[in-house]
Tab-separated table of C-alpha atoms and ligand atoms in Angstrom:
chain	number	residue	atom	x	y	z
A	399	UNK	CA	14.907	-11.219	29.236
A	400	UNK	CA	12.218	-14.162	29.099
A	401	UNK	CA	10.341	-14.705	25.932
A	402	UNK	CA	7.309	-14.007	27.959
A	403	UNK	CA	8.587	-10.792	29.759
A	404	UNK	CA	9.320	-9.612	26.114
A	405	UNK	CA	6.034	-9.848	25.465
A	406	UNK	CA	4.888	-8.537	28.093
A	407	UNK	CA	6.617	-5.390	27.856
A	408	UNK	CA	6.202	-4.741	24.464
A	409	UNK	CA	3.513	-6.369	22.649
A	410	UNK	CA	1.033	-5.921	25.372
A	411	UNK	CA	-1.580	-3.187	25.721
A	412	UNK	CA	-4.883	-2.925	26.948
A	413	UNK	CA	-7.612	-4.800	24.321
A	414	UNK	CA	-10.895	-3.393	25.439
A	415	UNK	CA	-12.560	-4.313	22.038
A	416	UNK	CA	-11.615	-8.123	22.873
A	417	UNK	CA	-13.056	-10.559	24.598
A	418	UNK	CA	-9.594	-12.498	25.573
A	419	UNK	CA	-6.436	-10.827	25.016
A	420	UNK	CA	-2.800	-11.819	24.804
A	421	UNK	CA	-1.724	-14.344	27.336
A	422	UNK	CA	-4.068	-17.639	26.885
A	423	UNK	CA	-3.502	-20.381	23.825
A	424	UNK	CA	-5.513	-17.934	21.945
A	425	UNK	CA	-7.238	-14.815	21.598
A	426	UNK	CA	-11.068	-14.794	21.874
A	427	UNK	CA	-13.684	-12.032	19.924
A	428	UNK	CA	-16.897	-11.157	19.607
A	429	UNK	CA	-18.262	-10.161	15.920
A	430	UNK	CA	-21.465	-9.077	15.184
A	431	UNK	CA	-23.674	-11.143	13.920
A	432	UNK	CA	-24.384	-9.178	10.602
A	433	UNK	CA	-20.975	-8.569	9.767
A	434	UNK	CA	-18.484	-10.886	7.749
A	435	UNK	CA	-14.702	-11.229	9.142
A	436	UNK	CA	-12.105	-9.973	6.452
A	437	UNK	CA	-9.130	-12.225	7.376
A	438	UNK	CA	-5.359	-11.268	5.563
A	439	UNK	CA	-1.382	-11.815	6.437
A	440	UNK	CA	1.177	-10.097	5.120
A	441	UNK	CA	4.629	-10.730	5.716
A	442	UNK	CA	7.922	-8.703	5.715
A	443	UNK	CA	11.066	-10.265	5.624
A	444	UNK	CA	14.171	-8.808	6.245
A	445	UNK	CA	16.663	-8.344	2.818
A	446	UNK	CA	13.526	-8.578	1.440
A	447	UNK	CA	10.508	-6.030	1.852
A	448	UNK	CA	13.421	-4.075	4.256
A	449	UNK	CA	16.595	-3.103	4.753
A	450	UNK	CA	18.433	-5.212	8.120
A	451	UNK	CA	19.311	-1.490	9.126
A	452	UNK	CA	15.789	-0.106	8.670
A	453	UNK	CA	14.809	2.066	11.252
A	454	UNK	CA	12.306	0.172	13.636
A	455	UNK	CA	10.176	2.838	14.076
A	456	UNK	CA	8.908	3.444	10.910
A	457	UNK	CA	9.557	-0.768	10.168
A	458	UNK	CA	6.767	-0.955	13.455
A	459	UNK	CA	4.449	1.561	11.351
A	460	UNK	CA	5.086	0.116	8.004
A	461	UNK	CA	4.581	-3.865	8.892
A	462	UNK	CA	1.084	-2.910	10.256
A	463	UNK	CA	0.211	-0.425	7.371
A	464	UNK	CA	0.707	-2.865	4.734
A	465	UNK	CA	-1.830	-5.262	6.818
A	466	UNK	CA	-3.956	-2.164	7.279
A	467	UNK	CA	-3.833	-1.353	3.516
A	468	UNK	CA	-5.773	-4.745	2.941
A	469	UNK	CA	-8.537	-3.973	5.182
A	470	UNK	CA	-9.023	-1.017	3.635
A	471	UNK	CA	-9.047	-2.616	-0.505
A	472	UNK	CA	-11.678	-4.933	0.952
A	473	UNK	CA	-13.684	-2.143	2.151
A	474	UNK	CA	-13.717	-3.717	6.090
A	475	UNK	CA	-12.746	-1.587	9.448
A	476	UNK	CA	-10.344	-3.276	10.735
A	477	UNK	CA	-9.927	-4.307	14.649
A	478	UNK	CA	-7.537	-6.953	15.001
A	479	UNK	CA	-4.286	-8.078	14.387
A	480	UNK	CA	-1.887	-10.705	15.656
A	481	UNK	CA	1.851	-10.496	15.113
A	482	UNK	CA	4.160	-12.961	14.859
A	483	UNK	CA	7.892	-12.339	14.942
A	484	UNK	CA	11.189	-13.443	13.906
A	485	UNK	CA	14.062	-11.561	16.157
A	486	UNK	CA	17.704	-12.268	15.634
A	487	UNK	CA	18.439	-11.124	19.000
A	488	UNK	CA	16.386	-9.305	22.016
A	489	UNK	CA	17.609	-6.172	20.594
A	490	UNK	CA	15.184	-3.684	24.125
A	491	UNK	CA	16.227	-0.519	21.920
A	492	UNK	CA	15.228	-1.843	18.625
A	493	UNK	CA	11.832	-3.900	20.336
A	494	UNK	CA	11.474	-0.361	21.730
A	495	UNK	CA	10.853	1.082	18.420
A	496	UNK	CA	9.395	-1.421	16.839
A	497	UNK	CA	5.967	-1.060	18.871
A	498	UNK	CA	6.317	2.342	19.573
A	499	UNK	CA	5.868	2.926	15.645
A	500	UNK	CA	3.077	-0.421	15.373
A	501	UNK	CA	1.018	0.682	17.982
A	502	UNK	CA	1.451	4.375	17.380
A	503	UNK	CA	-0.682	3.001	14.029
A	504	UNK	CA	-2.425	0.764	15.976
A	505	UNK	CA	-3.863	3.780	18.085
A	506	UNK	CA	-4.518	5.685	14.880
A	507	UNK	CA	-6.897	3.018	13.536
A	508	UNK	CA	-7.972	1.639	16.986
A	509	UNK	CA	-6.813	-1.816	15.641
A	510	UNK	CA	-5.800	-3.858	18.881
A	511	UNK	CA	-2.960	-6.794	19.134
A	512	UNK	CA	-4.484	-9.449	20.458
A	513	UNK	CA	-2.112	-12.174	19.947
A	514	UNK	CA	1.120	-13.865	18.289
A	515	UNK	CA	4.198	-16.040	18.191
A	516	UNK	CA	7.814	-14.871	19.115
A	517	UNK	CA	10.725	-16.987	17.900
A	518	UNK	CA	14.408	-16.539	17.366
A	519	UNK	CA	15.341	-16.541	13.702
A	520	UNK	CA	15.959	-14.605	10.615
A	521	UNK	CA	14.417	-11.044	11.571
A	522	UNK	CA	10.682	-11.722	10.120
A	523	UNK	CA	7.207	-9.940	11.032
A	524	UNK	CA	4.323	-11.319	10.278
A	525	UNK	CA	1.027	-9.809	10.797
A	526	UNK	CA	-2.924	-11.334	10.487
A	527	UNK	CA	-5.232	-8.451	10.650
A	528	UNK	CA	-9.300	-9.551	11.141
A	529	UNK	CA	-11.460	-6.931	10.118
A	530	UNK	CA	-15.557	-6.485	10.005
A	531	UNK	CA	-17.860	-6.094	6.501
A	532	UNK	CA	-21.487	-5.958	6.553
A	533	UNK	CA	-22.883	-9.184	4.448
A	534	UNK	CA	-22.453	-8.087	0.420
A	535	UNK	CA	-20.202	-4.488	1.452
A	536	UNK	CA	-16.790	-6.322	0.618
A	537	UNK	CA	-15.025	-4.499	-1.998
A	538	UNK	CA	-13.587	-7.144	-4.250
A	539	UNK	CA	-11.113	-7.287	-7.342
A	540	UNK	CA	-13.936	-8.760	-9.774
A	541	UNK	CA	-16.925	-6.561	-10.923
A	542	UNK	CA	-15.223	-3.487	-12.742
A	543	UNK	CA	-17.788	-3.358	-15.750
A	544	UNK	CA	-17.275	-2.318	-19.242
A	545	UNK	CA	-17.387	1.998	-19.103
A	546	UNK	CA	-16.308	1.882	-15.295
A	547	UNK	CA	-13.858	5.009	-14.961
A	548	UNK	CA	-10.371	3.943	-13.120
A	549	UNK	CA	-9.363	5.956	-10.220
A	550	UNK	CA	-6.323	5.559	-8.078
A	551	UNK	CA	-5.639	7.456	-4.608
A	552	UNK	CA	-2.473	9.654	-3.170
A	553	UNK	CA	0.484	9.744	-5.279
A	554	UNK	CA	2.420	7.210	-7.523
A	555	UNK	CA	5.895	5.798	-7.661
A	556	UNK	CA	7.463	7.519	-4.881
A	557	UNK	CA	7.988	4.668	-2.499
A	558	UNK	CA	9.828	2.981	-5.720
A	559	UNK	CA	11.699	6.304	-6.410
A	560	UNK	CA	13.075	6.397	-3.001
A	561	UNK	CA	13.751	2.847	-3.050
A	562	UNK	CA	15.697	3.372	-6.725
A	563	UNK	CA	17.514	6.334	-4.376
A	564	UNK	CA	18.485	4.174	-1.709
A	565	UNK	CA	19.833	1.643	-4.342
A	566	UNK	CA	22.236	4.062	-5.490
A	567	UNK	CA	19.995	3.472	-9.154
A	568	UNK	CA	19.571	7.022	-9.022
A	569	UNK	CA	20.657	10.205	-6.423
A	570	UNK	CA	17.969	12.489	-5.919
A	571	UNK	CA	19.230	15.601	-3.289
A	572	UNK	CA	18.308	15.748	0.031
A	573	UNK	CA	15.154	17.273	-0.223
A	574	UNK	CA	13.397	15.271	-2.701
A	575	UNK	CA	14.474	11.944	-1.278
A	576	UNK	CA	12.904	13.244	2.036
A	577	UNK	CA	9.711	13.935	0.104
A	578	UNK	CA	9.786	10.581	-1.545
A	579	UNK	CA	10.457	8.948	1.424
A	580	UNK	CA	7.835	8.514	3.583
A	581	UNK	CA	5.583	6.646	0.901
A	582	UNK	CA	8.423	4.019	1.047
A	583	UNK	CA	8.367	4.033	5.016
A	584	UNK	CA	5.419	5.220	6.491
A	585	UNK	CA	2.741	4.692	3.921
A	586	UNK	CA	-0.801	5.562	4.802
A	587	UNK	CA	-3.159	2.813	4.560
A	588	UNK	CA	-6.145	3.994	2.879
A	589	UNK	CA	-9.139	3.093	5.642
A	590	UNK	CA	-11.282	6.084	5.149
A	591	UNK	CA	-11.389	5.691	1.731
A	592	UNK	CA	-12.271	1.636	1.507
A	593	UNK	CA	-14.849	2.034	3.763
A	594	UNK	CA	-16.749	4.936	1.644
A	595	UNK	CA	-16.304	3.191	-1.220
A	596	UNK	CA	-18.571	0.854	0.113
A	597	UNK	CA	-21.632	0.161	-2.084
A	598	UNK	CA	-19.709	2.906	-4.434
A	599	UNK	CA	-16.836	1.131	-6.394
A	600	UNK	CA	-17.820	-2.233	-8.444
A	601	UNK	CA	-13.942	-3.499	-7.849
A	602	UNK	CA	-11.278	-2.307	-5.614
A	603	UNK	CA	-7.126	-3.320	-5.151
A	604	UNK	CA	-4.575	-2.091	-3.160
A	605	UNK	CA	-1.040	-1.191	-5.027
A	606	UNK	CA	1.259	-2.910	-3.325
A	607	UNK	CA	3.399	-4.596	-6.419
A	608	UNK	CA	2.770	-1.036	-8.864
A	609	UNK	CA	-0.507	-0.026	-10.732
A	610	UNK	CA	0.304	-1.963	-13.441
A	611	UNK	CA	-0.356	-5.472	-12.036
A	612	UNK	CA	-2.175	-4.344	-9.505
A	613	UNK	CA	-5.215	-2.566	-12.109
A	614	UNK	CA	-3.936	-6.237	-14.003
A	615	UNK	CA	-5.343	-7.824	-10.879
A	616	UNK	CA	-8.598	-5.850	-11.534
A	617	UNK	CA	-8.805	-6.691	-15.022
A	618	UNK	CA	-8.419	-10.914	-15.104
A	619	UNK	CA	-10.764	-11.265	-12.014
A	620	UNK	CA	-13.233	-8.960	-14.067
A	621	UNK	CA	-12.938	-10.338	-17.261
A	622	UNK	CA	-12.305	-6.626	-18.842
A	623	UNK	CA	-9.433	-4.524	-20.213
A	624	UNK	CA	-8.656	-1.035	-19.450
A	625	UNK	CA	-7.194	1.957	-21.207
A	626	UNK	CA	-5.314	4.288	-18.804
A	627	UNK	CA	-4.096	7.947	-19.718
A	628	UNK	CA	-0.512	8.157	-18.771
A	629	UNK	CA	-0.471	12.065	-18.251
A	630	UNK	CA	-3.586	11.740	-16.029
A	631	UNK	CA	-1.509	9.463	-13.631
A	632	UNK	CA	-1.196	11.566	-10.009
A	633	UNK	CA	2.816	11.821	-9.032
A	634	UNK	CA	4.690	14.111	-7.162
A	635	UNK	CA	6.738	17.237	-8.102
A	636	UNK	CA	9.942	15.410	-7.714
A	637	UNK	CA	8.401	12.523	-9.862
A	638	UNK	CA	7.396	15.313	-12.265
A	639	UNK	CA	10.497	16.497	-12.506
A	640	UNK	CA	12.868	13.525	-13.471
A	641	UNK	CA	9.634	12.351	-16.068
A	642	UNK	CA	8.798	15.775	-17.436
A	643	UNK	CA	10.850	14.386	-20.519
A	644	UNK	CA	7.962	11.942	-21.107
A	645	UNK	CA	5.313	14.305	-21.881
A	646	UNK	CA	7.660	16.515	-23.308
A	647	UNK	CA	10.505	17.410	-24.986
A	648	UNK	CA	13.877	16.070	-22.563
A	649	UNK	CA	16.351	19.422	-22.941
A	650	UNK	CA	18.617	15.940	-22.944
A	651	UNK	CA	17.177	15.097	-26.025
A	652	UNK	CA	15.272	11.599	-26.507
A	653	UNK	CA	12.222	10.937	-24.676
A	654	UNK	CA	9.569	8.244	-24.845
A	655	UNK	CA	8.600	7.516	-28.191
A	656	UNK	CA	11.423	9.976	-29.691
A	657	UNK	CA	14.115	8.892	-32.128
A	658	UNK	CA	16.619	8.655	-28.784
A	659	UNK	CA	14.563	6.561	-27.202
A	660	UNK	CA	14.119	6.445	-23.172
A	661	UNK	CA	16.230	8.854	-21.154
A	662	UNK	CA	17.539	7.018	-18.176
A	663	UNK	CA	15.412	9.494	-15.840
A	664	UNK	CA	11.974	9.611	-17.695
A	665	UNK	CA	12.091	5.818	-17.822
A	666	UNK	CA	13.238	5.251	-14.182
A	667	UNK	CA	10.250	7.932	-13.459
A	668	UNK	CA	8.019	6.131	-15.502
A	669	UNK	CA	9.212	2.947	-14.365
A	670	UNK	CA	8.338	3.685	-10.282
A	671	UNK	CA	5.143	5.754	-11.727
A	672	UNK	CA	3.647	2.317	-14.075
A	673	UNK	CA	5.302	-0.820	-12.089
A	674	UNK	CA	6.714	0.737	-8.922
A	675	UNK	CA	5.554	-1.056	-5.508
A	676	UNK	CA	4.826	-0.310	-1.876
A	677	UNK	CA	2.443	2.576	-2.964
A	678	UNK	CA	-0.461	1.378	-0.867
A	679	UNK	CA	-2.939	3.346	-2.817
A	680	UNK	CA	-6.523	1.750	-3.675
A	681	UNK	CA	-6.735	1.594	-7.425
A	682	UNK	CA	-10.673	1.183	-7.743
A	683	UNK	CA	-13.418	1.398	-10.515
A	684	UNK	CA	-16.625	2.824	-10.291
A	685	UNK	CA	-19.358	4.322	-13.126
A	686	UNK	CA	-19.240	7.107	-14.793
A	687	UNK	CA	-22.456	8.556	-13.111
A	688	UNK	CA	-20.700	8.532	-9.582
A	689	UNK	CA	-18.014	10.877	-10.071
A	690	UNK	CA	-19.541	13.557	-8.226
A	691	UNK	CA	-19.612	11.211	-5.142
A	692	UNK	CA	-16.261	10.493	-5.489
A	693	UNK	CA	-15.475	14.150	-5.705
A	694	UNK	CA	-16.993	14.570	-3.070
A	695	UNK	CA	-15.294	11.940	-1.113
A	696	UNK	CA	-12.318	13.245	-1.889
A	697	UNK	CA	-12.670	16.427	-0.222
A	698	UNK	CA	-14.472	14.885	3.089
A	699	UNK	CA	-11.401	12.616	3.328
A	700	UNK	CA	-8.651	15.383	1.918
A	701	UNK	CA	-6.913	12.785	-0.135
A	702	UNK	CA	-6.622	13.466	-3.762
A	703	UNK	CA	-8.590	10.966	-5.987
A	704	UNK	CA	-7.586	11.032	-9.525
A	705	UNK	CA	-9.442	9.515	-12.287
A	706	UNK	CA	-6.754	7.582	-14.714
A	707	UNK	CA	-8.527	5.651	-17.361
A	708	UNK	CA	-11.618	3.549	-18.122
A	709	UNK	CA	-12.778	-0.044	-18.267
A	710	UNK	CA	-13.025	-1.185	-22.064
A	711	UNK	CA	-14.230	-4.530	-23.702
A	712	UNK	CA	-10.963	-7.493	-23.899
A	713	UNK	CA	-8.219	-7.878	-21.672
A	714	UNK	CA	-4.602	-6.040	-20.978
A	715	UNK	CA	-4.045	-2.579	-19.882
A	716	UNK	CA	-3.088	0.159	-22.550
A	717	UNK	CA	-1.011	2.869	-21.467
A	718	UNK	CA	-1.669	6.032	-23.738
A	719	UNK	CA	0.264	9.051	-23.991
A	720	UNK	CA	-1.104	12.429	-24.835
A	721	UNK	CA	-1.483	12.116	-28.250
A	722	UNK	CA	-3.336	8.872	-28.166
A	723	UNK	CA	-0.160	6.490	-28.821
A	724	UNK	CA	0.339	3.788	-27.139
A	725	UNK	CA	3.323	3.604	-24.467
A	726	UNK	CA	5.266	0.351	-24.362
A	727	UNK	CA	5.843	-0.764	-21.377
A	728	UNK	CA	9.971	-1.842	-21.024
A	729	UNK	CA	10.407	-4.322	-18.896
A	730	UNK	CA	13.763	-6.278	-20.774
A	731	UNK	CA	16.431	-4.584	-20.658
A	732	UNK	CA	15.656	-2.170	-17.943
A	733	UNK	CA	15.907	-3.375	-14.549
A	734	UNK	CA	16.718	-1.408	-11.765
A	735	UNK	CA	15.142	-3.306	-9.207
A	736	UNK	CA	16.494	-6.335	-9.532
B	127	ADP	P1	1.804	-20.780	22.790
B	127	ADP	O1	2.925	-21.459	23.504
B	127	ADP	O2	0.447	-21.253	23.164
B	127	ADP	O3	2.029	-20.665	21.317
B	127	ADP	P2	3.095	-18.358	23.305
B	127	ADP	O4	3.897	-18.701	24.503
B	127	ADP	O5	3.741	-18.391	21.976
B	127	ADP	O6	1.811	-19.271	23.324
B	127	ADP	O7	2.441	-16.929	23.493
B	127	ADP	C1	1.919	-16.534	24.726
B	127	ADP	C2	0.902	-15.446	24.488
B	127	ADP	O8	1.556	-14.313	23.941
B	127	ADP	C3	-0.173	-15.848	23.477
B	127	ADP	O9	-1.370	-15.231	23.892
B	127	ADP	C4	0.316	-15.254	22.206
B	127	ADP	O10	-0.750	-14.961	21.328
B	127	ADP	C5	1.020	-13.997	22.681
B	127	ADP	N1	2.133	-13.554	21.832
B	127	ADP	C6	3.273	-14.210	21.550
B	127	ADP	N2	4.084	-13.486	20.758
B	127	ADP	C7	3.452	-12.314	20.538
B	127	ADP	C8	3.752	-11.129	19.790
B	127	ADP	N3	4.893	-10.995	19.097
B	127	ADP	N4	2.842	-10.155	19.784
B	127	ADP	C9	1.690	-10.285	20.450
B	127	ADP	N5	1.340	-11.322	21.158
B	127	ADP	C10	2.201	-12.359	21.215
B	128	MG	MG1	3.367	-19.741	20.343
């Protein structure tokens, strides 16, 4: 199979939204005039951001929901994308797979591929996504004020928990790895939720490297410092489970803070919970007077919104427990994800 006929029969789909489609030395659109274009690339390497054996499918939905999760931290409704891949080989049942899963998405968020380079090499995917903002809507990473409350979307730490699972770090049964897992392979980009933060939030990030430096993000291109409740943090019942020693008692003995120190579980679960990645929540600040709204945006879009912390005066994140001590954060020594 040509290079051409492979794009042919798998990248290409009807682009109704676009002026010029695939197949010239470049794609053509038409923006309206009041809008800005949000332009971002994100790139997934195999051995990297995926396993060589990942299954295409959900590797199809997961290189374009990354992309997609950008659109939606910016607050901009996205529309196009270009893809540019890597392929060892013309693998027809793999390629198969691959865009049945990316436009599957694609479809979802009537995004359309409009363009791209194919190349042999090191299996790569690279994706530019071009979305629309109207002038002064863009949600950015500066402007979370002193008093702002921190909220964060979904769930955290179970893409990192399935990751640690798939690691052989830990071995969770059957069933919770298969609830874990789609956050690590299918996450849902948060759209619906950028764009009604719109005018809403004073600073918005996705969590793609963990909440941590992610809210850290926040913080340095605000100028503030934030104090985040560790109990309030939204995880799973399987993430409850292994961390349950954190907030209280381990039957194992130990436990943060406790004369034995960190249980292996509690601090893997707090671990994937504080510093996992590949959540693709929005982590987002907004004032104090506006939590109805986002109550209320919670239920239109049936995605739970928790509120975490708050913005304070200086710089750094502190991590509190229930009691009002501070939790240090263990990075040496403890390193399953290296
Ligand atoms: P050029 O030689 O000008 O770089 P190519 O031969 O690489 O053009 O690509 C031909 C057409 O196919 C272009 O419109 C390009 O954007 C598109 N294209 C190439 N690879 C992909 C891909 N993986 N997905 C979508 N479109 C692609
Ligand atoms: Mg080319």
């Amino acid at each position: 199979m040509s290079e051409f006929d492979l794009i042919r029969r798998y990248f290409t789909r009807a682009t109704p939204n676009t002026v010029l489609g695939i197949g010239d030395d470049a794609a053509l659109v038409r923006i309206n005039g009041d809008m800005k274009l949000a332009i971002s690339t994100d790139m997934l390497v195999s051995g990297t951001h995926f396993f060589a054996d990942a299954d295409p499918y959900m590797l199809g939905h997961k290189t374009l929901a990354v992309n997609l999760s950008d659109m939606a931290a910016m607050g901009a409704q996205p529309r196009w994308v270009t893809l540019a891949a890597a392929l060892p080989t013309v693998d027809e049942a793999w390629l198969a797979q691959f865009s049945a899963g990316f436009f599957a998405l694609a479809d979802e968020y009537q995004v359309e591929l409009i363009g791209g380079d194919t190349t042999r090499g090191p299996l790569t995917l690279c994706v530019t996504i071009l979305g629309e903002v109207p002038h002064g809507a863009a949600l950015r990473r500066e402007g979370a004020q002193i008093g702002d409350d921190i909220w964060v979307s979904g769930r955290l730490g179970d893409a990192a928990l399935a990751l640690a699972h798939m690691q052989g770090h830990i071995h969770l049964a059957e069933k919770e790895f298969a609830a874990c897992a789609p956050a690590l392979h299918q996450p849902s980009p948060r759209v619906a939720l950028g764009l009604a933060l719109r005018g809403v939030a004073h600073s918005v990030i996705d969590i793609s490297d963990g909440l941590l430096a992610d809210l850290g993000h926040i913080l340095q291109c605000s100028n503030v410092g934030a104090e985040i409740q560790f109990d309030m943090l939204p995880i799973s019942d399987v993430m409850r489970t292994l961390s349950r020693a954190i907030v209280h008692p381990s039957p194992l003995g130990g436990g943060v803070g406790g004369e034995g120190g960190f249980d292996l579980l509690p601090a893997l679960a707090q671990r994937c919970i504080l510093s996992g990645g590949d959540d693709y929540e929005l982590c987002f600040t907004v004032p104090e007077a506006q939590r109805p709204r986002i109550e209320k945006i919670s239920t239109q879009l049936n995605l739970p919104l928790t509120r975490i912390g708050v913005i304070v005066p200086g710089s750094g994140c502190r991590v509190l427990s229930t009691d009002g001590s501070i939790i240090s954060i263990q990075e040496a020594g403890y390193d399953h994800f290296r």
